[in-house]
Short mmCIF file of C-alpha atoms in Angstrom, two decimals:
data_model
loop_
_atom_site.label_atom_id
_atom_site.label_comp_id
_atom_site.label_asym_id
_atom_site.label_seq_id
_atom_site.Cartn_x
_atom_site.Cartn_y
_atom_site.Cartn_z
CA MET A 20 -11.06 -33.72 -20.12
CA THR A 21 -7.80 -32.30 -18.84
CA ARG A 22 -7.66 -31.50 -15.20
CA ILE A 23 -6.74 -27.94 -14.36
CA LEU A 24 -6.70 -28.41 -10.59
CA GLU A 25 -5.63 -31.50 -8.68
CA VAL A 26 -5.84 -31.41 -4.90
CA THR A 27 -4.33 -34.38 -3.06
CA ASN A 28 -4.66 -35.18 0.66
CA LEU A 29 -4.73 -31.54 1.65
CA THR A 30 -4.64 -31.14 5.43
CA LYS A 31 -4.49 -28.03 7.58
CA SER A 32 -4.31 -27.82 11.34
CA PHE A 33 -4.10 -24.77 13.54
CA GLY A 34 -2.67 -26.28 16.72
CA ALA A 35 -5.08 -28.97 17.83
CA LEU A 36 -7.80 -27.79 15.48
CA THR A 37 -7.91 -29.54 12.11
CA VAL A 38 -9.83 -27.45 9.58
CA ALA A 39 -9.09 -29.55 6.53
CA LYS A 40 -8.43 -33.27 6.59
CA ASP A 41 -7.22 -35.35 3.63
CA VAL A 42 -9.14 -33.30 1.11
CA SER A 43 -8.66 -34.65 -2.43
CA PHE A 44 -10.53 -33.56 -5.54
CA ASP A 45 -10.01 -32.50 -9.17
CA VAL A 46 -11.47 -29.79 -11.32
CA ALA A 47 -11.59 -30.22 -15.11
CA GLU A 48 -10.97 -27.36 -17.51
CA GLY A 49 -14.14 -25.34 -17.99
CA GLU A 50 -15.97 -27.18 -15.23
CA VAL A 51 -18.05 -25.55 -12.50
CA LEU A 52 -17.65 -27.30 -9.15
CA GLY A 53 -19.98 -26.22 -6.37
CA VAL A 54 -18.80 -26.50 -2.77
CA ILE A 55 -21.33 -26.51 0.03
CA GLY A 56 -21.18 -27.17 3.72
CA PRO A 57 -22.22 -25.72 7.05
CA ASN A 58 -20.35 -22.85 8.71
CA GLY A 59 -16.93 -23.93 9.91
CA ALA A 60 -16.75 -26.77 7.39
CA GLY A 61 -13.41 -25.45 6.13
CA LYS A 62 -14.60 -24.00 2.83
CA THR A 63 -12.82 -20.68 3.12
CA THR A 64 -9.66 -22.33 4.49
CA LEU A 65 -9.70 -24.52 1.40
CA PHE A 66 -9.79 -21.40 -0.81
CA GLY A 67 -6.96 -19.90 1.22
CA MET A 68 -4.84 -22.94 0.45
CA LEU A 69 -5.73 -22.76 -3.25
CA SER A 70 -4.97 -19.03 -3.58
CA GLY A 71 -1.82 -19.36 -1.47
CA HIS A 72 -2.62 -17.27 1.58
CA ILE A 73 -2.73 -20.33 3.82
CA THR A 74 0.06 -22.91 3.76
CA PRO A 75 -1.27 -26.45 4.10
CA SER A 76 0.16 -28.67 6.84
CA SER A 77 0.45 -31.50 4.32
CA GLY A 78 -0.81 -32.57 0.91
CA THR A 79 -0.29 -31.08 -2.55
CA VAL A 80 -2.02 -28.69 -4.91
CA ARG A 81 -1.30 -29.03 -8.63
CA PHE A 82 -2.44 -26.43 -11.12
CA GLY A 83 -2.17 -27.00 -14.85
CA GLY A 84 0.00 -30.05 -14.10
CA LYS A 85 2.44 -28.03 -11.98
CA ASP A 86 2.95 -28.44 -8.23
CA ILE A 87 2.06 -25.09 -6.67
CA THR A 88 1.78 -26.19 -3.03
CA THR A 89 4.43 -23.70 -1.90
CA THR A 90 3.99 -21.09 -4.65
CA PRO A 91 3.29 -17.60 -3.22
CA PRO A 92 -0.11 -15.93 -3.89
CA HIS A 93 1.09 -13.41 -6.49
CA ARG A 94 2.65 -16.19 -8.59
CA ARG A 95 -0.53 -18.24 -8.42
CA ALA A 96 -2.45 -15.20 -9.57
CA GLN A 97 -0.09 -14.84 -12.51
CA LEU A 98 -0.44 -18.56 -13.30
CA GLY A 99 -4.18 -18.04 -13.55
CA ILE A 100 -5.95 -18.53 -10.23
CA GLY A 101 -8.47 -15.79 -9.54
CA ARG A 102 -10.44 -15.41 -6.33
CA THR A 103 -13.34 -13.37 -5.02
CA TYR A 104 -14.13 -12.73 -1.37
CA GLN A 105 -17.44 -13.16 0.37
CA VAL A 106 -17.13 -9.60 1.65
CA PRO A 107 -16.01 -7.66 -1.44
CA LYS A 108 -12.61 -6.06 -1.01
CA PRO A 109 -12.13 -3.47 -3.74
CA PHE A 110 -9.22 -1.05 -3.76
CA GLY A 111 -11.49 1.69 -2.47
CA GLN A 112 -9.45 4.71 -3.51
CA MET A 113 -9.23 3.54 -7.11
CA THR A 114 -11.88 3.65 -9.79
CA VAL A 115 -13.55 0.46 -11.00
CA GLU A 116 -11.54 0.70 -14.20
CA GLN A 117 -8.25 1.07 -12.30
CA ASN A 118 -9.11 -1.90 -10.08
CA LEU A 119 -9.60 -4.03 -13.18
CA ARG A 120 -6.46 -2.60 -14.73
CA VAL A 121 -4.14 -3.71 -11.92
CA ALA A 122 -5.73 -7.16 -12.12
CA ALA A 123 -5.26 -7.34 -15.89
CA THR A 124 -1.72 -5.95 -16.00
CA PHE A 125 -0.27 -7.65 -12.90
CA ALA A 126 -2.03 -11.00 -12.60
CA GLY A 127 -3.00 -11.16 -16.29
CA GLN A 128 0.36 -9.70 -17.34
CA MET A 129 -1.28 -7.93 -20.28
CA ASP A 130 0.19 -4.86 -21.93
CA GLN A 131 -1.89 -1.70 -21.56
CA ARG A 132 -3.62 -2.00 -24.93
CA THR A 133 -4.64 -5.64 -24.49
CA ALA A 134 -5.78 -4.69 -21.00
CA ASP A 135 -7.96 -1.85 -22.37
CA GLN A 136 -9.88 -4.24 -24.56
CA TRP A 137 -10.19 -7.00 -21.99
CA ILE A 138 -11.33 -4.56 -19.30
CA GLY A 139 -14.01 -3.28 -21.69
CA GLU A 140 -15.27 -6.82 -22.29
CA THR A 141 -15.20 -7.69 -18.61
CA LEU A 142 -17.11 -4.55 -17.67
CA ALA A 143 -19.74 -5.38 -20.28
CA LEU A 144 -20.04 -9.00 -19.13
CA THR A 145 -20.58 -7.99 -15.52
CA GLY A 146 -22.83 -5.06 -16.34
CA LEU A 147 -20.45 -2.50 -14.88
CA SER A 148 -19.69 -0.36 -17.92
CA ALA A 149 -21.64 2.56 -16.48
CA HIS A 150 -19.61 2.45 -13.27
CA ALA A 151 -16.15 2.33 -14.88
CA GLY A 152 -15.14 5.76 -13.64
CA ALA A 153 -16.66 5.49 -10.16
CA LEU A 154 -14.52 5.06 -7.06
CA ALA A 155 -14.80 1.40 -6.08
CA GLY A 156 -15.05 2.26 -2.40
CA GLY A 157 -18.32 4.11 -2.91
CA LEU A 158 -20.25 1.41 -4.76
CA PRO A 159 -23.48 -0.03 -3.31
CA LEU A 160 -23.37 -3.68 -2.18
CA LEU A 161 -24.74 -5.34 -5.30
CA VAL A 162 -22.43 -3.38 -7.56
CA ARG A 163 -19.53 -4.20 -5.24
CA LYS A 164 -20.26 -7.88 -5.62
CA ARG A 165 -20.28 -7.54 -9.38
CA HIS A 166 -17.07 -5.58 -9.13
CA GLU A 167 -15.48 -8.33 -7.06
CA LEU A 168 -16.29 -10.82 -9.82
CA ALA A 169 -15.26 -8.40 -12.57
CA ARG A 170 -11.85 -7.77 -11.04
CA ALA A 171 -11.16 -11.48 -10.68
CA LEU A 172 -12.21 -11.96 -14.32
CA ALA A 173 -10.00 -9.10 -15.42
CA MET A 174 -7.03 -11.26 -14.36
CA ARG A 175 -8.11 -13.55 -17.22
CA PRO A 176 -7.84 -16.57 -14.91
CA ARG A 177 -7.96 -20.21 -15.94
CA LEU A 178 -9.56 -21.06 -12.63
CA LEU A 179 -11.91 -18.80 -10.72
CA LEU A 180 -12.63 -19.31 -7.03
CA ILE A 181 -15.91 -17.69 -6.02
CA ASP A 182 -16.63 -17.33 -2.30
CA GLU A 183 -20.35 -16.89 -1.47
CA VAL A 184 -21.96 -14.18 -3.53
CA ALA A 185 -25.60 -14.98 -2.87
CA ALA A 186 -25.77 -13.82 0.75
CA GLY A 187 -27.61 -10.53 1.02
CA LEU A 188 -28.90 -10.54 -2.55
CA THR A 189 -32.48 -10.84 -3.81
CA GLU A 190 -33.66 -13.76 -6.01
CA GLU A 191 -33.34 -11.63 -9.12
CA GLU A 192 -29.87 -10.44 -8.28
CA VAL A 193 -28.81 -14.01 -7.59
CA SER A 194 -30.10 -15.21 -10.94
CA ALA A 195 -28.22 -12.36 -12.61
CA PHE A 196 -25.09 -13.76 -10.95
CA ILE A 197 -25.85 -17.25 -12.13
CA THR A 198 -26.10 -15.96 -15.67
CA MET A 199 -22.73 -14.31 -15.22
CA VAL A 200 -21.12 -17.48 -13.90
CA LYS A 201 -22.51 -19.38 -16.87
CA SER A 202 -20.93 -16.91 -19.26
CA VAL A 203 -17.68 -17.22 -17.32
CA ARG A 204 -17.79 -20.94 -17.96
CA SER A 205 -18.48 -20.37 -21.64
CA LEU A 206 -15.16 -18.49 -21.76
CA GLY A 207 -13.51 -21.78 -20.86
CA ILE A 208 -12.74 -20.72 -17.29
CA ALA A 209 -13.08 -23.41 -14.62
CA VAL A 210 -14.95 -22.33 -11.51
CA VAL A 211 -14.98 -23.52 -7.92
CA TRP A 212 -17.95 -21.89 -6.25
CA ILE A 213 -18.59 -21.90 -2.52
CA GLU A 214 -22.16 -21.14 -1.58
CA HIS A 215 -24.28 -21.22 1.51
CA VAL A 216 -27.63 -20.81 -0.17
CA ILE A 217 -27.53 -24.06 -2.12
CA ARG A 218 -30.51 -23.77 -4.42
CA THR A 219 -28.99 -20.79 -6.18
CA MET A 220 -26.08 -22.65 -7.60
CA LEU A 221 -27.62 -26.01 -8.54
CA THR A 222 -28.50 -24.95 -12.08
CA ALA A 223 -25.01 -23.63 -12.81
CA THR A 224 -22.82 -26.39 -11.40
CA ASP A 225 -21.58 -29.53 -13.13
CA ARG A 226 -20.65 -31.24 -9.89
CA LEU A 227 -21.31 -30.61 -6.25
CA MET A 228 -19.00 -31.30 -3.33
CA VAL A 229 -20.11 -31.34 0.30
CA LEU A 230 -17.65 -30.42 3.06
CA ALA A 231 -18.25 -30.94 6.77
CA ASP A 232 -15.70 -30.68 9.58
CA GLY A 233 -12.88 -30.25 7.08
CA GLN A 234 -13.65 -33.46 5.21
CA ILE A 235 -15.33 -34.28 1.93
CA VAL A 236 -18.66 -35.93 2.67
CA ALA A 237 -19.91 -36.35 -0.89
CA VAL A 238 -19.07 -35.46 -4.51
CA GLY A 239 -21.17 -35.97 -7.60
CA SER A 240 -23.84 -34.51 -9.82
CA PRO A 241 -26.02 -31.96 -7.99
CA GLU A 242 -29.07 -34.27 -8.10
CA GLN A 243 -27.16 -37.24 -6.70
CA VAL A 244 -25.52 -35.27 -3.97
CA MET A 245 -28.68 -33.52 -2.87
CA ALA A 246 -30.45 -36.87 -2.64
CA LEU A 247 -27.84 -38.38 -0.31
CA PRO A 248 -28.87 -38.89 3.30
CA GLU A 249 -25.58 -37.31 4.52
CA THR A 250 -26.34 -34.09 2.69
CA ARG A 251 -29.89 -34.06 3.95
CA ARG A 252 -28.75 -34.62 7.49
CA ILE A 253 -26.23 -31.79 7.34
CA TYR A 254 -28.66 -29.33 5.83
CA LEU A 255 -32.05 -30.29 7.12
CA GLY A 256 -30.79 -31.36 10.52
CA ALA A 257 -28.91 -28.13 11.09
CA MET B 17 -1.35 54.02 14.32
CA THR B 18 0.79 56.11 12.00
CA THR B 19 1.25 55.23 8.35
CA GLU B 20 4.77 54.18 9.09
CA ASP B 21 3.70 51.79 11.83
CA PHE B 22 1.18 50.29 9.49
CA TYR B 23 3.83 49.86 6.80
CA TRP B 24 6.12 48.02 9.18
CA ALA B 25 3.29 45.87 10.44
CA LEU B 26 2.58 44.85 6.86
CA ILE B 27 6.25 44.16 6.17
CA ASP B 28 6.39 41.98 9.31
CA LEU B 29 3.37 40.02 8.22
CA ALA B 30 4.58 39.62 4.62
CA ASN B 31 7.96 38.57 5.86
CA GLY B 32 6.45 36.09 8.28
CA LEU B 33 4.23 34.55 5.63
CA MET B 34 7.03 34.26 3.11
CA THR B 35 9.62 32.91 5.50
CA GLY B 36 7.01 30.57 6.94
CA ALA B 37 6.02 29.26 3.53
CA THR B 38 9.60 28.61 2.48
CA LEU B 39 10.30 26.95 5.82
CA GLY B 40 7.21 24.90 5.05
CA GLY B 41 8.70 23.62 1.81
CA TYR B 42 11.69 22.48 3.84
CA TYR B 43 9.42 20.78 6.36
CA ALA B 44 7.45 19.10 3.60
CA LEU B 45 10.57 17.53 2.06
CA ILE B 46 11.66 16.28 5.46
CA SER B 47 8.29 14.60 5.97
CA VAL B 48 7.45 12.98 2.62
CA GLY B 49 9.44 9.83 3.30
CA LEU B 50 7.74 9.32 6.64
CA ALA B 51 4.31 9.87 5.09
CA LEU B 52 5.10 7.39 2.34
CA THR B 53 6.25 4.53 4.57
CA PHE B 54 3.32 5.12 6.86
CA GLY B 55 0.83 5.39 4.01
CA VAL B 56 2.00 2.34 2.08
CA MET B 57 3.50 -0.03 4.64
CA LYS B 58 1.64 1.30 7.71
CA LEU B 59 5.14 1.41 9.13
CA VAL B 60 6.11 4.10 11.64
CA ASN B 61 9.73 4.56 10.74
CA LEU B 62 11.46 5.88 13.85
CA SER B 63 14.77 5.98 12.00
CA HIS B 64 13.47 8.45 9.41
CA GLY B 65 15.30 11.46 10.93
CA ASP B 66 18.58 9.58 11.08
CA TRP B 67 18.39 8.69 7.41
CA LEU B 68 18.20 12.41 6.60
CA ILE B 69 21.43 12.91 8.52
CA VAL B 70 23.03 9.87 6.86
CA ALA B 71 22.19 11.41 3.48
CA ALA B 72 23.70 14.73 4.55
CA TYR B 73 26.92 12.99 5.65
CA LEU B 74 27.05 10.97 2.44
CA ALA B 75 26.75 14.23 0.50
CA VAL B 76 29.69 15.68 2.44
CA VAL B 77 31.77 12.56 1.81
CA ILE B 78 31.02 12.47 -1.91
CA LEU B 79 31.76 16.18 -2.25
CA GLY B 80 34.99 15.63 -0.33
CA LEU B 81 36.04 13.04 -2.91
CA TYR B 82 34.79 14.96 -5.93
CA PRO B 83 34.78 18.69 -5.20
CA VAL B 84 32.17 19.72 -7.76
CA SER B 85 29.33 22.24 -7.41
CA PRO B 86 27.20 20.86 -4.54
CA PHE B 87 24.03 20.26 -6.55
CA TRP B 88 25.77 17.54 -8.59
CA VAL B 89 25.96 15.42 -5.48
CA LEU B 90 22.27 14.61 -5.87
CA LEU B 91 23.09 12.60 -8.98
CA PRO B 92 24.80 9.75 -7.10
CA LEU B 93 23.16 10.43 -3.71
CA VAL B 94 19.52 10.01 -4.72
CA PRO B 95 19.89 6.60 -6.44
CA MET B 96 22.19 5.44 -3.64
CA MET B 97 19.56 6.19 -1.03
CA PHE B 98 16.91 4.49 -3.18
CA VAL B 99 18.96 1.31 -3.24
CA ILE B 100 19.58 1.47 0.52
CA GLY B 101 15.84 1.88 1.09
CA TYR B 102 14.97 -1.03 -1.18
CA VAL B 103 17.51 -3.37 0.40
CA LEU B 104 16.56 -2.32 3.94
CA GLN B 105 12.92 -3.09 3.24
CA ARG B 106 13.48 -6.42 1.52
CA GLY B 107 16.21 -7.55 3.89
CA LEU B 108 14.83 -6.40 7.21
CA LEU B 109 11.60 -4.44 7.42
CA ASN B 110 9.51 -6.86 5.32
CA ARG B 111 10.28 -9.50 7.93
CA VAL B 112 8.52 -7.50 10.62
CA SER B 113 5.62 -6.17 8.53
CA THR B 114 2.10 -6.72 9.83
CA PHE B 115 1.80 -9.34 7.13
CA ALA B 116 4.90 -11.28 8.11
CA VAL B 117 4.03 -11.13 11.80
CA GLU B 118 0.56 -12.48 11.06
CA ARG B 119 1.96 -15.25 8.92
CA ARG B 120 4.22 -16.32 11.76
CA GLY B 121 1.20 -16.46 14.02
CA LEU B 122 2.44 -13.77 16.43
CA SER B 123 0.01 -11.53 18.31
CA PRO B 124 -1.25 -8.17 16.98
CA ILE B 125 0.68 -6.46 19.78
CA MET B 126 3.85 -7.85 18.23
CA ALA B 127 2.73 -6.60 14.83
CA MET B 128 2.56 -3.13 16.36
CA MET B 129 5.71 -3.32 18.49
CA LEU B 130 8.21 -5.11 16.24
CA PRO B 131 8.51 -2.41 13.54
CA LEU B 132 8.82 0.28 16.23
CA LEU B 133 11.56 -1.63 18.02
CA ILE B 134 13.42 -2.42 14.83
CA THR B 135 13.32 1.12 13.45
CA PHE B 136 14.24 2.54 16.86
CA GLY B 137 17.18 0.16 16.84
CA ILE B 138 18.17 1.29 13.35
CA SER B 139 18.00 4.89 14.56
CA THR B 140 20.40 4.15 17.41
CA VAL B 141 22.78 2.17 15.23
CA LEU B 142 22.86 4.86 12.54
CA SER B 143 23.59 7.76 14.87
CA GLN B 144 26.23 5.80 16.78
CA ALA B 145 27.86 4.70 13.54
CA LEU B 146 27.92 8.29 12.29
CA GLN B 147 29.56 9.39 15.51
CA LEU B 148 32.13 6.63 15.24
CA VAL B 149 33.07 7.59 11.69
CA PHE B 150 32.70 11.37 11.72
CA SER B 151 32.97 12.29 15.45
CA THR B 152 30.52 14.83 16.83
CA ASN B 153 31.96 17.85 15.03
CA ALA B 154 29.28 19.81 13.22
CA GLN B 155 29.38 19.46 9.45
CA THR B 156 27.83 21.37 6.62
CA ILE B 157 27.75 21.24 2.84
CA ARG B 158 29.81 24.25 1.80
CA ASN B 159 28.11 26.39 -0.79
CA ASP B 160 27.79 29.99 -1.99
CA TYR B 161 24.04 30.21 -1.62
CA SER B 162 23.67 30.06 2.17
CA PHE B 163 23.51 33.81 2.64
CA SER B 164 22.21 34.96 -0.73
CA ALA B 165 18.77 36.50 -0.84
CA ILE B 166 16.43 37.91 -3.43
CA ALA B 167 15.32 41.46 -2.59
CA LEU B 168 11.63 41.96 -3.33
CA SER B 169 11.55 45.54 -2.09
CA GLN B 170 13.76 47.74 0.02
CA ASP B 171 12.62 46.07 3.22
CA LEU B 172 11.54 42.65 2.02
CA SER B 173 13.77 39.83 0.87
CA ILE B 174 13.66 36.07 0.64
CA SER B 175 16.42 33.51 1.01
CA THR B 176 17.38 32.13 -2.41
CA LEU B 177 18.11 28.70 -1.03
CA ARG B 178 14.88 28.49 0.95
CA LEU B 179 12.83 29.63 -2.04
CA GLY B 180 14.64 27.09 -4.18
CA PHE B 181 13.78 24.34 -1.70
CA LEU B 182 10.11 25.37 -1.64
CA VAL B 183 10.02 25.04 -5.42
CA LEU B 184 11.93 21.77 -5.24
CA ALA B 185 9.49 20.41 -2.67
CA ALA B 186 6.50 21.35 -4.82
CA VAL B 187 8.01 19.83 -7.96
CA LEU B 188 9.20 16.63 -6.28
CA ILE B 189 6.00 15.97 -4.38
CA GLY B 190 3.97 16.70 -7.51
CA ALA B 191 6.16 14.28 -9.47
CA LEU B 192 5.76 11.60 -6.81
CA ALA B 193 1.99 12.01 -6.79
CA LEU B 194 1.91 11.70 -10.59
CA PHE B 195 4.19 8.66 -10.42
CA ILE B 196 1.85 6.95 -7.98
CA GLN B 197 -1.27 7.92 -9.96
CA ARG B 198 -0.13 7.13 -13.47
CA THR B 199 2.55 4.46 -13.65
CA HIS B 200 2.27 0.68 -13.57
CA ILE B 201 4.34 0.32 -10.39
CA GLY B 202 2.65 3.42 -8.94
CA ARG B 203 -0.74 1.73 -9.23
CA ALA B 204 0.75 -1.31 -7.50
CA ILE B 205 1.91 0.94 -4.66
CA ARG B 206 -1.61 2.35 -4.26
CA ALA B 207 -3.23 -1.07 -4.43
CA THR B 208 -0.78 -2.58 -1.95
CA SER B 209 -1.21 0.32 0.43
CA ASP B 210 -4.97 -0.19 0.30
CA ASP B 211 -4.94 -3.96 0.88
CA ALA B 212 -1.73 -5.94 0.62
CA GLU B 213 -3.45 -9.34 0.73
CA ILE B 214 -5.70 -8.51 -2.21
CA ALA B 215 -2.81 -6.90 -4.07
CA ALA B 216 -0.94 -10.22 -3.89
CA LEU B 217 -4.06 -11.97 -5.11
CA MET B 218 -4.05 -9.62 -8.10
CA GLY B 219 -0.54 -10.76 -9.01
CA MET B 220 1.49 -8.01 -7.33
CA ARG B 221 4.71 -8.99 -5.61
CA THR B 222 4.09 -7.02 -2.45
CA ALA B 223 7.60 -7.57 -1.06
CA HIS B 224 8.96 -5.82 -4.15
CA VAL B 225 6.30 -3.09 -4.05
CA TYR B 226 7.20 -2.37 -0.42
CA GLY B 227 10.86 -2.28 -1.42
CA VAL B 228 10.15 0.33 -4.09
CA ALA B 229 8.07 2.44 -1.69
CA SER B 230 10.83 2.31 0.91
CA GLY B 231 13.38 3.20 -1.78
CA LEU B 232 11.28 6.21 -2.76
CA SER B 233 11.05 7.19 0.89
CA LEU B 234 14.82 7.24 1.29
CA MET B 235 15.16 8.95 -2.07
CA PHE B 236 13.22 11.85 -0.59
CA ALA B 237 15.37 11.60 2.52
CA ALA B 238 18.33 12.15 0.17
CA PHE B 239 16.84 15.40 -1.12
CA ALA B 240 15.92 16.48 2.39
CA GLY B 241 19.31 15.57 3.85
CA PHE B 242 21.05 17.48 1.10
CA MET B 243 18.82 20.47 1.85
CA ILE B 244 19.61 20.27 5.57
CA GLY B 245 23.32 20.15 4.81
CA MET B 246 23.07 23.11 2.44
CA SER B 247 21.19 25.40 4.79
CA ARG B 248 22.55 24.55 8.24
CA SER B 249 25.09 22.48 10.11
CA PHE B 250 24.37 18.98 11.37
CA GLN B 251 25.71 16.39 13.81
CA PRO B 252 25.28 12.60 14.18
CA PHE B 253 22.49 12.90 16.74
CA ASP B 254 20.38 15.49 14.90
CA GLY B 255 17.98 12.92 13.46
CA PRO B 256 15.28 12.66 16.16
CA PRO B 257 14.31 16.39 16.16
CA TYR B 258 13.72 16.13 12.40
CA LEU B 259 11.64 13.02 12.99
CA LEU B 260 9.55 15.01 15.46
CA THR B 261 9.00 17.82 12.96
CA ALA B 262 8.08 15.28 10.30
CA PHE B 263 5.54 13.70 12.66
CA GLY B 264 4.00 17.11 13.19
CA VAL B 265 3.72 17.77 9.48
CA VAL B 266 2.23 14.34 8.81
CA VAL B 267 -0.34 14.81 11.59
CA ILE B 268 -1.35 18.25 10.32
CA GLY B 269 -1.49 17.17 6.69
CA GLY B 270 -3.25 13.87 7.25
CA LEU B 271 -1.50 10.54 7.81
CA GLY B 272 0.00 9.19 4.66
CA SER B 273 -1.29 11.92 2.34
CA LEU B 274 1.34 13.44 0.02
CA GLY B 275 -0.44 16.66 -0.87
CA GLY B 276 -1.29 16.98 2.81
CA CYS B 277 2.40 16.71 3.57
CA PHE B 278 3.17 19.69 1.38
CA LEU B 279 0.35 21.87 2.70
CA GLY B 280 0.90 20.64 6.26
CA GLY B 281 4.54 21.68 6.06
CA ILE B 282 3.56 25.14 4.90
CA VAL B 283 0.90 25.60 7.58
CA LEU B 284 3.37 24.50 10.27
CA GLY B 285 6.09 26.77 8.87
CA ILE B 286 3.86 29.84 8.73
CA THR B 287 2.43 29.20 12.19
CA GLN B 288 5.90 28.92 13.71
CA VAL B 289 7.34 31.97 12.00
CA LEU B 290 4.33 34.19 12.70
CA ALA B 291 4.33 33.12 16.35
CA GLY B 292 8.03 33.93 16.46
CA THR B 293 7.40 37.34 14.88
CA TYR B 294 4.67 38.39 17.29
CA PHE B 295 5.49 36.58 20.52
CA GLY B 296 9.23 36.17 20.39
CA PRO B 297 11.50 33.24 19.48
CA ALA B 298 10.40 31.13 22.45
CA ALA B 299 6.86 30.99 21.08
CA GLN B 300 7.98 29.46 17.79
CA GLN B 301 8.25 25.81 18.86
CA LEU B 302 5.37 26.13 21.28
CA ALA B 303 3.03 27.42 18.57
CA GLY B 304 4.03 24.52 16.35
CA TYR B 305 3.17 21.93 18.97
CA LEU B 306 -0.02 23.72 19.94
CA LEU B 307 -1.10 23.58 16.31
CA ILE B 308 -0.36 19.84 16.16
CA LEU B 309 -2.32 19.31 19.37
CA LEU B 310 -5.24 21.33 18.05
CA VAL B 311 -5.34 19.40 14.79
CA LEU B 312 -5.20 16.10 16.68
CA ALA B 313 -8.09 17.20 18.87
CA ALA B 314 -10.31 18.76 16.23
CA ARG B 315 -9.41 16.96 13.01
CA PRO B 316 -7.43 13.80 13.73
CA GLN B 317 -7.65 12.79 10.07
CA GLY B 318 -5.55 15.88 9.24
CA LEU B 319 -6.45 19.26 7.77
CA PHE B 320 -6.14 18.21 4.17
CA LYS B 321 -7.62 14.75 4.04
CA ARG B 322 -11.16 14.14 2.94
#
């Protein structure tokens, strides 16, 4: 399989504090890679370096075969990297439809008509069709989380970075999300999915990566990784 | 009270309301640029007043070179000011935006202070430069409309120019609101003003979006400066009082709200003129500031913001 994302020796220090150290991994096209790790493991910093908001101290990020280590966030978005935030950040004064439209027309660079159709499909996929005209700032939490995913999808990304959706949701809501992520994968979109509540994501991920103290502790199939003593120590010990 | 007294009382009131409303249109145009930079970039542009005066001087210069009917001057002046705004933002102000300051790892205090210092500096440089080039002699845009008025009845009339500017303010602010609501780049302006980090993540080049917003701001300064030049005389150091008025309007209308700017201008205009009518000219400014104070105390989000 072709690799969509290649991360090599990525390191980030803030002064004396190193939050990512020699992180190297690949993501194949259409693959779902789960990322787990305790608080402060450097998961969100890693996403920042992938989406371009944080400049790494050293190392490279290649996307679709192209070096994007110094590419600014808006260009990465246009190249096809979408991201969601743990705390949803909709454009509150715009409707759901308008939120998706800016994503589709700016990051996705679609013309208005193509955008219309794609927005319709995205709304349907994320179960938001009924909320299309609502102001995004007024949505309840669960709908906001769906909206966060929908807007990232509206960009028509080739790689989607999902930052912790499960927190604060019920079992049922979480499984609804898993279904959504699975349909995202069936669209051929690769996913890197950070999660704190591990069990939720095991069924949807192809591979699992464990981060601790800014370093990769383990990578492999979910079963393998969960059986490793390192993983157990980090999770059961903590 | 005799019938005649009553009649004159009514005329006074009608006159006050009308003059106040037209003055309000003038205030609104002066303030839109400030509201826009604050609303989109969260930038308090202390040089806003000076840009109005720069536009007025530019109008005088252009009309000196090409003595056409004064309204034609808007044709080159408005795009010129847009370009100046865009370049100023990309070349200078973007470097001190909250975003840039954060990226450089400077403290939040710096994020607050740097734009103030820079725009205050621009204000000083602009007014000094104007003085150097034009000296302190008062200037005005010569025109035939300054003293013309439309008579509504025997005792009631309204300044043609002022009425024209009220209409202009309504049309321009309406057009700007539509532009921001409906167009591709307008949506980017709204998204960026809401959350610049997310806007970048959605593929918007925020540096460019800020440039456009700043260009629009100075475009409105062009209209306002032209209006100032048409209706009164101006000097190099006249900027700051206009900035103060604009602050008042923006506070009354609601920070960063465009419709609020228009209505806020009118409320301020009417308040000032009515106070002047009933309590004498000295009360005019005082009433304006009292109103601003009252709004700040009772409705700090502005009268016209949800």
